Coordinates of C-alpha atoms in Angstrom, one line a residue:
X1 CA 155.9 133.7 67.4
X2 CA 155.5 137.0 68.9
X3 CA 155.2 139.4 65.8
X4 CA 152.8 136.7 64.1
X5 CA 150.4 137.2 67.4
X6 CA 150.7 140.5 67.5
X7 CA 150.0 140.7 63.7
X8 CA 146.6 139.1 64.4
X9 CA 145.8 141.0 67.5
X10 CA 142.8 143.9 67.0
X11 CA 144.6 147.2 66.8
X12 CA 142.2 148.5 69.1
X13 CA 142.6 146.1 71.9
X14 CA 142.0 147.4 75.4
X15 CA 145.0 145.5 76.3
X16 CA 148.5 146.4 75.4
X17 CA 150.0 143.6 73.0
X18 CA 152.9 142.9 75.5
X19 CA 150.2 141.9 78.2
X20 CA 148.1 139.5 75.8
X21 CA 151.4 138.0 74.7
X22 CA 152.1 137.6 78.5
X23 CA 148.8 135.6 79.2
X24 CA 149.5 133.8 75.3
X25 CA 152.8 132.1 76.9
X26 CA 151.9 131.5 80.4
X27 CA 148.3 130.0 80.4
X28 CA 147.6 126.5 81.1
X29 CA 145.2 126.0 78.1
X30 CA 146.9 125.3 75.1
X31 CA 146.3 127.8 72.1
X32 CA 146.7 127.3 68.6
X33 CA 146.1 130.2 66.0
X34 CA 145.7 129.2 61.8
X35 CA 144.9 131.3 58.9
X36 CA 141.9 131.4 57.1
X37 CA 143.2 128.0 54.8
X38 CA 143.6 126.4 58.3
X39 CA 147.5 126.7 58.3
X40 CA 148.9 126.7 61.6
X41 CA 150.3 130.2 62.4
X42 CA 151.4 130.2 66.0
X43 CA 151.1 127.9 69.0
X44 CA 151.8 128.4 72.8
X45 CA 153.8 126.5 75.2
X46 CA 151.3 124.8 76.8
X47 CA 150.3 123.3 73.2
X48 CA 153.8 122.1 73.0
X49 CA 153.5 120.6 76.3
X50 CA 150.4 119.1 75.8
X51 CA 150.9 117.6 72.2
X52 CA 154.3 117.0 72.6
X53 CA 154.9 119.3 69.1
X54 CA 157.4 122.0 69.0
X55 CA 156.0 124.6 67.3
X56 CA 158.7 124.8 64.4
X57 CA 157.1 121.1 64.0
X58 CA 153.5 122.2 63.1
X59 CA 153.7 125.7 62.0
X60 CA 152.4 125.8 58.2
X61 CA 150.9 122.4 58.7
X62 CA 147.0 121.6 58.9
X63 CA 145.4 120.8 62.7
X64 CA 144.8 117.1 60.9
X65 CA 147.9 116.2 62.2
X66 CA 146.5 116.0 65.6
X67 CA 143.5 113.8 64.7
X68 CA 143.1 110.7 66.5
X69 CA 140.9 108.4 64.4
X70 CA 138.3 108.2 66.9
X71 CA 135.9 110.5 65.5
X72 CA 134.0 109.8 61.9
X73 CA 134.1 112.6 59.0
X74 CA 130.7 113.4 60.2
X75 CA 131.8 115.0 63.6
X76 CA 134.2 117.4 62.0
X77 CA 131.8 118.6 59.3
X78 CA 128.9 119.2 62.2
X79 CA 132.1 121.0 64.1
X80 CA 132.9 123.3 61.2
X81 CA 129.2 123.9 59.9
X82 CA 128.9 125.3 63.7
X83 CA 131.8 127.6 63.4
X84 CA 130.5 129.0 60.0
X85 CA 127.3 129.2 61.1
X86 CA 127.9 130.8 64.6
X87 CA 131.5 131.8 64.7
X88 CA 132.1 129.0 67.6
X89 CA 132.4 125.3 68.3
X90 CA 132.9 123.9 71.8
X91 CA 132.9 120.2 73.0
X92 CA 134.8 117.3 73.8
X93 CA 137.4 115.7 71.4
X94 CA 140.1 113.1 71.2
X95 CA 143.3 114.0 69.7
X96 CA 146.9 112.1 69.4
X97 CA 150.2 113.3 70.7
X98 CA 153.3 113.3 68.6
X99 CA 154.1 109.9 70.9
X100 CA 151.1 108.6 69.3
X101 CA 148.9 108.5 72.4
X102 CA 145.5 109.6 72.1
X103 CA 143.9 111.7 74.7
X104 CA 140.6 113.8 75.6
X105 CA 140.6 117.6 75.5
X106 CA 138.0 120.2 76.1
X107 CA 138.1 122.1 72.8
X108 CA 137.0 125.9 72.0
X109 CA 137.8 126.8 68.0
X110 CA 136.5 130.5 67.3
X111 CA 136.6 132.7 64.0
X112 CA 138.5 136.0 64.3
X113 CA 137.1 138.4 61.9
X114 CA 138.7 141.9 60.9
X115 CA 137.0 145.2 60.9
X116 CA 134.9 144.6 57.8
X117 CA 133.7 141.3 59.2
X118 CA 135.6 139.0 57.2
X119 CA 137.2 135.7 58.9
X120 CA 141.1 136.2 58.9
X121 CA 142.1 133.1 61.2
X122 CA 140.7 130.6 63.5
X123 CA 141.8 130.0 67.2
X124 CA 141.8 126.9 68.9
X125 CA 141.7 126.8 72.8
X126 CA 141.8 123.6 74.6
X127 CA 142.3 121.7 78.2
X128 CA 143.7 118.6 78.4
X129 CA 141.2 116.1 80.3
X130 CA 143.2 113.1 80.5
X131 CA 143.9 113.3 84.3
X132 CA 139.8 114.5 85.0
X133 CA 139.1 111.2 82.9
X134 CA 141.5 109.1 84.9
X135 CA 139.8 110.6 88.2
X136 CA 136.4 110.2 86.9
X137 CA 136.9 106.7 85.6
X138 CA 138.3 106.2 89.1
X139 CA 135.3 107.4 90.7
X140 CA 132.9 105.7 88.5
X141 CA 134.5 102.6 89.7
X142 CA 134.3 103.4 93.0
X143 CA 130.9 104.2 93.0
X144 CA 130.1 100.8 90.9
X145 CA 132.5 98.5 93.2
X146 CA 132.5 97.0 96.4
X147 CA 135.5 98.2 97.8
X148 CA 136.4 94.8 99.9
X149 CA 135.9 92.4 97.4
X150 CA 136.2 94.4 94.3
X151 CA 133.3 92.9 92.4
X152 CA 130.0 94.8 91.5
X153 CA 128.1 96.7 94.2
X154 CA 124.4 96.6 94.7
X155 CA 124.1 99.5 92.8
X156 CA 126.1 98.4 89.7
X157 CA 124.5 95.2 89.8
X158 CA 120.9 96.7 89.6
X159 CA 122.0 99.1 86.6
X160 CA 123.4 96.1 84.7
X161 CA 120.5 93.8 85.5
X162 CA 118.2 96.3 84.2
X163 CA 120.3 96.8 81.0
X164 CA 120.4 93.2 80.4
X165 CA 116.4 92.7 80.8
X166 CA 115.7 95.8 78.5
X167 CA 117.9 94.2 75.9
X168 CA 116.7 90.9 76.5
X169 CA 112.8 92.0 76.1
X170 CA 113.5 93.1 72.6
X171 CA 114.6 90.0 71.6
X172 CA 112.1 88.0 69.6
X173 CA 113.2 84.5 70.7
X174 CA 113.2 84.5 74.6
X175 CA 116.0 84.1 76.2
X176 CA 116.5 82.7 79.8
X177 CA 118.5 83.9 82.6
X178 CA 119.2 82.9 86.5
X179 CA 119.4 84.9 89.0
X180 CA 121.2 83.3 92.2
X181 CA 120.8 84.8 95.9
X182 CA 123.7 83.5 98.0
X183 CA 124.2 83.8 101.9
X184 CA 127.1 82.2 103.6
X185 CA 125.6 80.2 106.6
X186 CA 126.6 81.3 109.8
X187 CA 129.3 83.9 108.8
X188 CA 128.5 85.7 111.6
X189 CA 130.1 83.4 113.8
X190 CA 133.3 83.8 112.1
X191 CA 133.4 87.4 112.4
X192 CA 132.4 87.0 116.5
X193 CA 135.2 84.4 116.7
X194 CA 138.2 85.0 114.6
X195 CA 137.6 88.5 114.0
X196 CA 136.2 91.0 111.6
X197 CA 139.3 90.9 109.5
X198 CA 139.5 87.6 109.0
X199 CA 135.8 88.0 108.0
X200 CA 136.9 90.6 105.2
X201 CA 139.4 88.0 104.0
X202 CA 137.1 85.3 103.8
X203 CA 134.4 87.1 101.9
X204 CA 137.1 88.5 99.4
X205 CA 138.3 84.6 99.0
X206 CA 134.8 83.8 98.4
X207 CA 134.2 86.4 95.8
X208 CA 137.6 85.3 93.9
X209 CA 136.4 81.7 93.8
X210 CA 132.8 82.9 92.5
X211 CA 134.4 84.9 89.8
X212 CA 136.6 82.1 88.7
X213 CA 133.4 80.2 87.9
X214 CA 131.7 83.1 85.6
X215 CA 132.2 84.1 82.0
X216 CA 132.7 87.5 81.0
X217 CA 128.9 88.1 80.0
X218 CA 127.6 86.9 83.5
X219 CA 127.1 89.3 86.5
X220 CA 128.4 89.0 90.3
X221 CA 128.0 91.3 93.2
X222 CA 128.2 91.7 96.6
X223 CA 124.7 92.6 97.5
X224 CA 125.7 93.6 101.4
X225 CA 127.2 91.6 104.4
X226 CA 127.7 88.3 103.6
X227 CA 125.5 88.0 100.6
X228 CA 126.0 87.8 97.1
X229 CA 124.0 87.6 93.8
X230 CA 125.0 86.3 90.5
X231 CA 123.2 86.1 86.9
X232 CA 123.9 83.7 84.8
X233 CA 123.1 84.8 81.1
X234 CA 121.9 83.1 78.2
X235 CA 120.7 79.8 79.8
X236 CA 119.2 77.1 77.6
X237 CA 117.7 75.1 80.6
X238 CA 117.1 75.7 84.5
X239 CA 119.3 72.2 84.8
X240 CA 122.2 74.5 84.0
X241 CA 121.4 76.9 86.9
X242 CA 121.1 74.0 89.1
X243 CA 124.6 72.8 88.0
X244 CA 126.3 75.9 88.5
X245 CA 124.8 76.2 92.0
X246 CA 126.1 72.6 92.8
X247 CA 129.5 73.9 91.6
X248 CA 129.3 77.1 93.8
X249 CA 128.2 75.3 97.0
X250 CA 131.7 72.6 96.1
X251 CA 133.6 75.7 95.7
X252 CA 132.8 77.8 98.8
X253 CA 132.9 74.4 101.2
X254 CA 136.4 73.9 100.3
X255 CA 138.3 74.8 103.5
X256 CA 140.0 78.6 103.5
X257 CA 143.6 79.4 104.8
X258 CA 143.5 82.7 106.5
X259 CA 146.5 83.6 109.0
X260 CA 147.1 80.1 109.9
X261 CA 143.5 79.0 110.4
X262 CA 141.5 76.6 108.3
X263 CA 138.4 78.1 107.9
X264 CA 135.2 75.9 106.7
X265 CA 131.8 77.8 105.7
X266 CA 129.0 77.0 103.4
X267 CA 126.5 78.7 101.6
X268 CA 122.4 78.8 100.6
X269 CA 121.4 79.6 97.7
X270 CA 118.2 80.5 95.9
X271 CA 117.3 80.7 92.1
X272 CA 114.8 82.3 90.2
X273 CA 114.4 82.2 86.4
X274 CA 114.0 85.1 84.0
X275 CA 111.2 85.2 82.5
X276 CA 109.2 82.6 84.2
X277 CA 109.9 83.8 87.8
X278 CA 109.3 87.5 86.9
X279 CA 110.6 90.1 84.0
X280 CA 111.9 92.9 86.6
X281 CA 115.3 92.8 88.5
X282 CA 113.4 93.8 91.6
X283 CA 111.0 90.7 91.2
X284 CA 113.9 88.1 90.3
X285 CA 116.2 89.1 93.0
X286 CA 113.6 89.2 95.7
X287 CA 112.0 85.6 94.5
X288 CA 115.8 84.2 94.5
X289 CA 116.1 85.7 98.2
X290 CA 112.7 84.2 99.5
X291 CA 114.2 80.9 97.9
X292 CA 117.6 81.4 99.8
X293 CA 115.5 81.4 103.0
X294 CA 113.7 78.2 102.2
X295 CA 116.6 76.6 101.5
X296 CA 118.5 77.7 104.8
X297 CA 115.1 76.5 106.5
X298 CA 116.0 72.9 105.1
X299 CA 119.3 72.5 106.1
X300 CA 121.6 75.0 104.8
X301 CA 124.6 74.3 102.3
X302 CA 122.2 73.7 99.4
X303 CA 119.6 75.6 96.7
X304 CA 116.2 75.8 96.0
X305 CA 114.5 77.1 93.0
X306 CA 111.8 79.6 93.4
X307 CA 108.1 78.4 93.4
X308 CA 104.9 80.2 94.0
X309 CA 103.9 78.2 97.1
X310 CA 107.5 79.3 98.6
X311 CA 105.7 82.5 99.8
X312 CA 103.8 80.0 102.4
X313 CA 107.3 78.9 103.7
X314 CA 108.7 82.4 103.6
X315 CA 106.1 83.7 106.1
X316 CA 107.6 81.2 108.6
X317 CA 110.7 83.4 109.1
X318 CA 108.5 86.4 109.7
X319 CA 106.4 85.0 112.1
X320 CA 109.5 83.1 113.8
X321 CA 110.9 86.1 114.7
X322 CA 108.0 87.9 115.9
X323 CA 107.2 84.7 118.2
X324 CA 110.8 84.5 119.4
X325 CA 110.9 88.1 120.6
X326 CA 107.6 87.5 122.1
X327 CA 108.9 84.3 124.0
X328 CA 111.7 86.1 125.2
X329 CA 109.8 89.1 126.4
X330 CA 107.4 86.3 128.4
X331 CA 110.4 83.7 129.2
X332 CA 108.5 80.9 127.6
X333 CA 111.4 78.8 127.3
X334 CA 111.8 75.5 129.3
X335 CA 114.6 73.2 130.0
X336 CA 114.9 69.5 129.5
X337 CA 117.9 67.6 131.1
X338 CA 119.9 64.9 130.0
X339 CA 121.9 62.8 132.7
X340 CA 125.9 62.5 132.5
X341 CA 127.1 59.3 134.0
X342 CA 130.4 58.2 135.0
X343 CA 131.5 55.0 133.2
X344 CA 133.8 53.7 135.7
X345 CA 131.5 54.3 138.6
X346 CA 128.2 53.9 136.9
X347 CA 126.9 57.0 138.6
X348 CA 125.3 60.2 137.7
X349 CA 127.4 62.9 138.0
X350 CA 125.9 65.6 136.3
X351 CA 123.4 66.8 133.7
X352 CA 123.4 69.1 130.7
X353 CA 120.1 71.8 130.1
X354 CA 118.9 71.7 126.9
X355 CA 116.6 74.6 125.9
X356 CA 112.9 73.6 124.5
X357 CA 110.3 76.4 123.0
X358 CA 106.7 75.8 122.6
X359 CA 104.9 78.5 120.3
X360 CA 101.6 78.8 120.2
X361 CA 101.7 79.7 116.3
X362 CA 104.5 77.7 115.5
X363 CA 104.2 74.7 117.8
X364 CA 107.0 72.7 119.2
X365 CA 110.0 74.6 117.2
X366 CA 113.3 72.9 117.0
X367 CA 116.4 74.4 118.5
X368 CA 118.1 73.6 115.3
X369 CA 115.8 76.1 113.7
X370 CA 115.4 78.7 116.3
X371 CA 119.1 78.5 118.0
X372 CA 120.8 79.4 114.7
X373 CA 118.0 82.2 113.7
X374 CA 118.7 83.7 117.1
X375 CA 122.6 83.7 116.6
X376 CA 122.1 85.6 113.2
X377 CA 120.0 88.2 114.8
X378 CA 121.5 88.6 118.2
X379 CA 118.6 86.8 120.0
X380 CA 120.7 84.5 121.2
X381 CA 122.0 86.9 124.2
X382 CA 118.4 87.3 125.9
X383 CA 117.9 83.7 125.4
X384 CA 120.9 82.4 127.2
X385 CA 120.6 84.5 130.2
X386 CA 116.8 83.1 130.3
X387 CA 118.7 79.5 130.1
X388 CA 120.7 80.3 132.9
X389 CA 117.9 81.8 135.0
X390 CA 115.7 78.6 134.2
X391 CA 118.9 76.4 135.1
X392 CA 119.2 78.5 138.7
X393 CA 115.5 77.9 139.4
X394 CA 115.5 74.4 138.5
X395 CA 118.4 73.7 140.3
X396 CA 116.3 74.9 143.5
X397 CA 114.0 72.3 142.6
X398 CA 116.5 69.5 142.6
X399 CA 117.9 70.8 146.1
X400 CA 114.4 70.6 147.1
X401 CA 114.0 67.1 146.1
X402 CA 116.9 65.8 147.7
X403 CA 119.5 66.2 145.3
X404 CA 121.9 68.4 146.8
X405 CA 125.3 68.1 144.9
X406 CA 124.4 67.4 141.3
X407 CA 125.4 70.2 138.8
X408 CA 124.3 71.5 135.4
X409 CA 125.7 72.1 132.5
X410 CA 124.7 74.7 130.0
X411 CA 126.0 76.0 126.7
X412 CA 127.0 79.4 126.1
X413 CA 126.8 81.0 122.6
X414 CA 130.1 82.4 121.2
X415 CA 128.2 85.7 120.3
X416 CA 127.1 85.9 124.2
X417 CA 130.8 85.2 125.3
X418 CA 131.9 88.0 123.3
X419 CA 129.6 90.7 124.7
X420 CA 131.8 92.9 127.2
X421 CA 129.2 92.5 129.8
X422 CA 129.1 88.9 129.9
X423 CA 130.8 88.2 133.0
X424 CA 128.7 90.8 134.8
X425 CA 125.5 89.4 133.4
X426 CA 126.4 85.8 134.7
X427 CA 127.1 87.2 137.8
X428 CA 123.9 89.0 138.2
X429 CA 121.9 86.0 137.6
X430 CA 123.8 84.1 140.1
X431 CA 123.5 86.7 142.6
X432 CA 119.8 87.3 141.7
X433 CA 119.1 83.6 142.3
X434 CA 121.3 83.1 145.3
X435 CA 123.3 80.2 144.2
X436 CA 126.7 79.3 143.5
X437 CA 129.1 79.2 140.2
X438 CA 130.1 75.8 141.6
X439 CA 127.0 74.5 140.9
X440 CA 127.5 74.8 137.0
X441 CA 129.5 73.7 134.1
X442 CA 129.7 76.2 131.3
X443 CA 130.2 74.5 127.9
X444 CA 131.9 76.9 124.9
X445 CA 132.4 75.9 121.4
X446 CA 135.7 75.4 119.5
X447 CA 134.9 78.6 117.5
X448 CA 134.7 80.6 120.9
X449 CA 138.1 79.6 122.1
X450 CA 139.8 79.6 118.9
X451 CA 139.6 83.2 119.0
X452 CA 142.6 83.1 121.3
X453 CA 143.0 86.9 122.2
X454 CA 143.5 88.2 125.9
X455 CA 140.0 89.0 126.5
X456 CA 138.8 85.2 125.9
X457 CA 141.4 83.9 127.9
X458 CA 140.7 86.4 130.5
X459 CA 136.9 85.5 130.5
X460 CA 137.7 82.1 130.8
X461 CA 140.2 82.5 133.9
X462 CA 137.6 84.8 135.5
X463 CA 134.5 81.9 135.0
X464 CA 136.8 79.4 137.0
X465 CA 137.9 81.8 139.6
X466 CA 134.3 82.3 140.1
X467 CA 133.8 78.6 140.3
X468 CA 132.4 77.1 137.1
X469 CA 133.6 74.1 135.3
X470 CA 134.5 74.5 132.1
X471 CA 134.0 72.4 128.6
X472 CA 134.5 72.5 125.3
X473 CA 131.5 71.0 123.6
X474 CA 131.1 69.0 120.2
X475 CA 134.9 68.7 120.3
X476 CA 135.9 67.8 116.4
X477 CA 133.5 70.0 114.7
X478 CA 135.2 72.8 114.0
X479 CA 138.8 74.5 114.1
X480 CA 140.6 73.2 117.1
X481 CA 143.6 70.9 117.9
X482 CA 144.3 68.9 121.2
X483 CA 147.5 70.6 121.4
X484 CA 145.9 74.3 121.2
X485 CA 143.5 73.8 123.9
X486 CA 146.1 73.4 126.5
X487 CA 146.1 77.1 126.5
X488 CA 142.7 77.4 128.0
X489 CA 141.6 76.6 131.7
X490 CA 139.1 73.6 130.7
X491 CA 138.0 70.6 132.6
X492 CA 136.1 68.7 130.2
X493 CA 136.1 67.9 126.6
X494 CA 133.2 66.3 124.8
X495 CA 133.1 64.4 121.6
X496 CA 130.8 65.1 119.1
X497 CA 128.1 62.4 118.4
X498 CA 129.4 62.6 115.0
X499 CA 132.6 60.5 116.0
X500 CA 130.4 58.2 118.3
X501 CA 127.6 57.4 115.7
X502 CA 130.0 54.9 113.9
X503 CA 132.2 53.9 116.5
X504 CA 131.4 50.4 116.6
X505 CA 131.5 49.5 112.7
X506 CA 134.2 51.8 111.5
X507 CA 137.5 51.2 112.7
X508 CA 139.0 54.9 111.8
X509 CA 136.2 56.4 113.8
X510 CA 137.6 54.1 116.9
X511 CA 141.2 55.3 116.0
X512 CA 140.2 59.0 116.1
X513 CA 138.2 58.8 119.5
X514 CA 140.8 56.9 121.2
X515 CA 143.5 59.5 120.2
X516 CA 141.3 62.2 121.6
X517 CA 140.8 60.3 124.9
X518 CA 144.3 59.8 125.7
X519 CA 145.6 63.0 124.4
X520 CA 143.0 64.9 126.6
X521 CA 143.9 62.8 129.6
X522 CA 147.7 63.9 128.9
X523 CA 146.3 67.4 129.1
X524 CA 144.7 66.8 132.4
X525 CA 140.9 67.1 131.0
X526 CA 138.7 64.5 131.3
X527 CA 136.2 63.5 128.6
X528 CA 132.6 63.3 128.0
X529 CA 131.4 61.2 125.1
X530 CA 127.7 62.5 123.4
X531 CA 125.0 60.8 121.5
X532 CA 125.8 57.1 123.4
X533 CA 123.0 54.9 122.1
X534 CA 123.9 51.4 122.6
X535 CA 125.4 49.2 125.0
X536 CA 128.4 48.3 122.3
X537 CA 129.4 52.1 122.1
X538 CA 129.4 52.2 125.7
X539 CA 131.7 49.2 126.5
X540 CA 134.1 50.8 123.6
X541 CA 134.5 53.7 125.2
X542 CA 134.7 52.1 128.6
X543 CA 137.6 50.1 127.4
X544 CA 139.4 53.5 126.0
X545 CA 139.3 55.2 129.3
X546 CA 136.3 57.7 128.4
X547 CA 135.6 59.5 131.6
X548 CA 131.7 60.0 131.0
X549 CA 129.2 59.4 128.7
X550 CA 125.8 61.1 127.9
X551 CA 123.0 59.9 125.2
X552 CA 119.8 57.9 124.7
X553 CA 121.3 54.7 126.1
X554 CA 120.6 56.1 129.5
X555 CA 117.9 58.4 128.9
X556 CA 116.9 60.9 126.2
X557 CA 116.2 64.6 127.6
X558 CA 113.3 64.7 129.9
X559 CA 111.4 67.7 131.7
X560 CA 112.5 68.6 135.1
X561 CA 109.2 66.3 136.5
X562 CA 110.6 63.6 134.5
X563 CA 114.1 64.0 135.5
X564 CA 113.1 63.6 139.2
X565 CA 111.3 60.5 138.4
X566 CA 114.3 59.2 136.8
X567 CA 116.8 60.0 139.3
X568 CA 114.4 58.4 141.7
X569 CA 114.4 55.0 139.4
X570 CA 118.0 55.4 139.0
X571 CA 118.5 55.6 143.1
X572 CA 116.3 52.6 143.3
X573 CA 118.1 50.5 140.7
X574 CA 121.8 51.5 141.6
X575 CA 121.6 51.8 145.1
X576 CA 122.0 55.6 145.3
X577 CA 124.6 56.1 142.9
X578 CA 124.0 60.2 142.2
X579 CA 126.1 63.0 143.2

C-alpha cells in the first residue's frame, strides 16, 4: 500500500512522502484512491473501519461495490459530470457496508492530474455521518416532541397542520378535517392537591388514551399545560367529529390509578371544521379554542362546535375576568347564610356562609361560574380572604342582634389552603377583626386532605390549636375513604347533597348514607347532611342518627338581614332553640 501511494504523490510535494503516509494512515476520514479507470488502488485504515472491507477485498475492484441502491443513476451521472468539469464533487451520499448496513457519509471526490494536466487517478475522502445523523434525528425529535407525553408539541403540530392544509388546498374535491381543542376540567386541583408529579403522570395517561383512538394520519399534540389539540383528517361529515368527541370524553372520564390513588378527571372540547370554519391553522385552532370555552361555560365534560355567534359568549370570559378583578379590589362580595339544625334537639347550632356576587355588567353571577374560574386563575385566594373578613363582620352583627354563641362555617379552597402563608393570613384577619377562631368552622374538601403530606397535617393541627372546628365538605364526591380520614383532626363530615337527593326512593342511597353515618360516628366525627328538602328525608336521616341537617327544608341561603328575621321567627316558634 505504501509503494502504491508513494507512486501517486507528486514528485515536487512540499512534504516528504513518509509524512504524507503518516497522515494517510492515521486520519479519521476514510480515503480511497483509484486509477483513471476507477479501479481501487489503495485504501486507508479508516476506510476499512467504516466500510468493514479489508484492503485486499477491495483493491482492483470498482467503488460501485459500495453503492447502497438509495440513489438513482442520474445522481451518479451528475456526480461524474461535476468531477469531469470542475475536478471535484462534494456532497452527502448513502453507501453500504460489508455487512449490508447502509449509512450516510460526506464524500469528496477529486481528480488527480500529472504535470501535463492529464487525469491519472481519483481520490475519495469521506466522513461517516451515522452518529451525527442519529444525534440530528434525536434533536429534531426533541424539537418536535413534547418531552412529557411524547406526542407532538405545539411547534410540530403547527408545522404538520400547515402542510396538511397546503396539500388539502390543491385537491379538487374539497376534503374536511376536524380540529379539536381539549382542556382538562379542574386539572389544577389535581396538581395542587396530589402534587405535580401525579399531575404529570395523569397527563401522560390521558395522552396515551387519546392516541389509542387515532389512526396514523390523524394529529395529536400537547398544546400547553393541560391542553391538547387533535386533528381528525378526511372526515366525511361533522357527525364523525361529534362521535369522536364523545369517545374522547368517555375515555378520559374513566378513573386513572396513580400511586394507589383513584383519580377522576373530565374534559371540555371545542371543535372547528376545515374549510367551513377557516382555511388556516390559526383560524381553526382559535375557533376550536373559543368553542371549548363555550363548552366549559355550559357545564364542562362536554363538547361544542364553533359557530359565528360564539364570539358573543366567548367575550363573557374576558368580561368575567375583568369584573372579577374589580370585585376583589372593591370587596364587592356578600355572604348569604344557611342554618345548620340539630336533628335530635331541633336547635340551630350554626350557619354556613355562602359567597354571592352581583356584577354591574354581568348581573348576578352564579358561584358555579365564578368560583371555578377563580380557582383556575388563582383569584380564589383573595376571594377566600374576603369571605373570612366578611364573615367576621357579619358575626359582629349577629352578636349585636343578641346571638352570641352561634358559629359560622366557611369553605376554604384547596388552592388557598396549599399556600405557604395560609395560616398567617387567617390569623391576621382574625386579629384585625378582634375575633376568635372558636367562632368559626372551616370546611375543607376531600381533595385538600387527600394530599396527606406533612404540611397538610401540620396546617390542620394548627387550625385546631387556634380553636377552629374542622369539617370535610361534599363527602363522597372525591377520592377519600372514611378510614383514611381518621388521620386528620376533623370534627364534622358533610354528606354531599347528591346522596341525599334520592335517599327516599333509592334503597342503595339509603344504605350508603347509613354506612357513612355509622362509620363516621365510630371515628368520633359528627355528620351533617346537605341538601335536605323534605320531611321524609329529615325523618330517614334522624332515624339513621345523622347529627345535623342543612337545606331548603328549613331555609334557603339568606342575606344577613333575612337571617336575623329568620332567627327571630325561629326563637318565637321554637322557644329560643338557638345556640
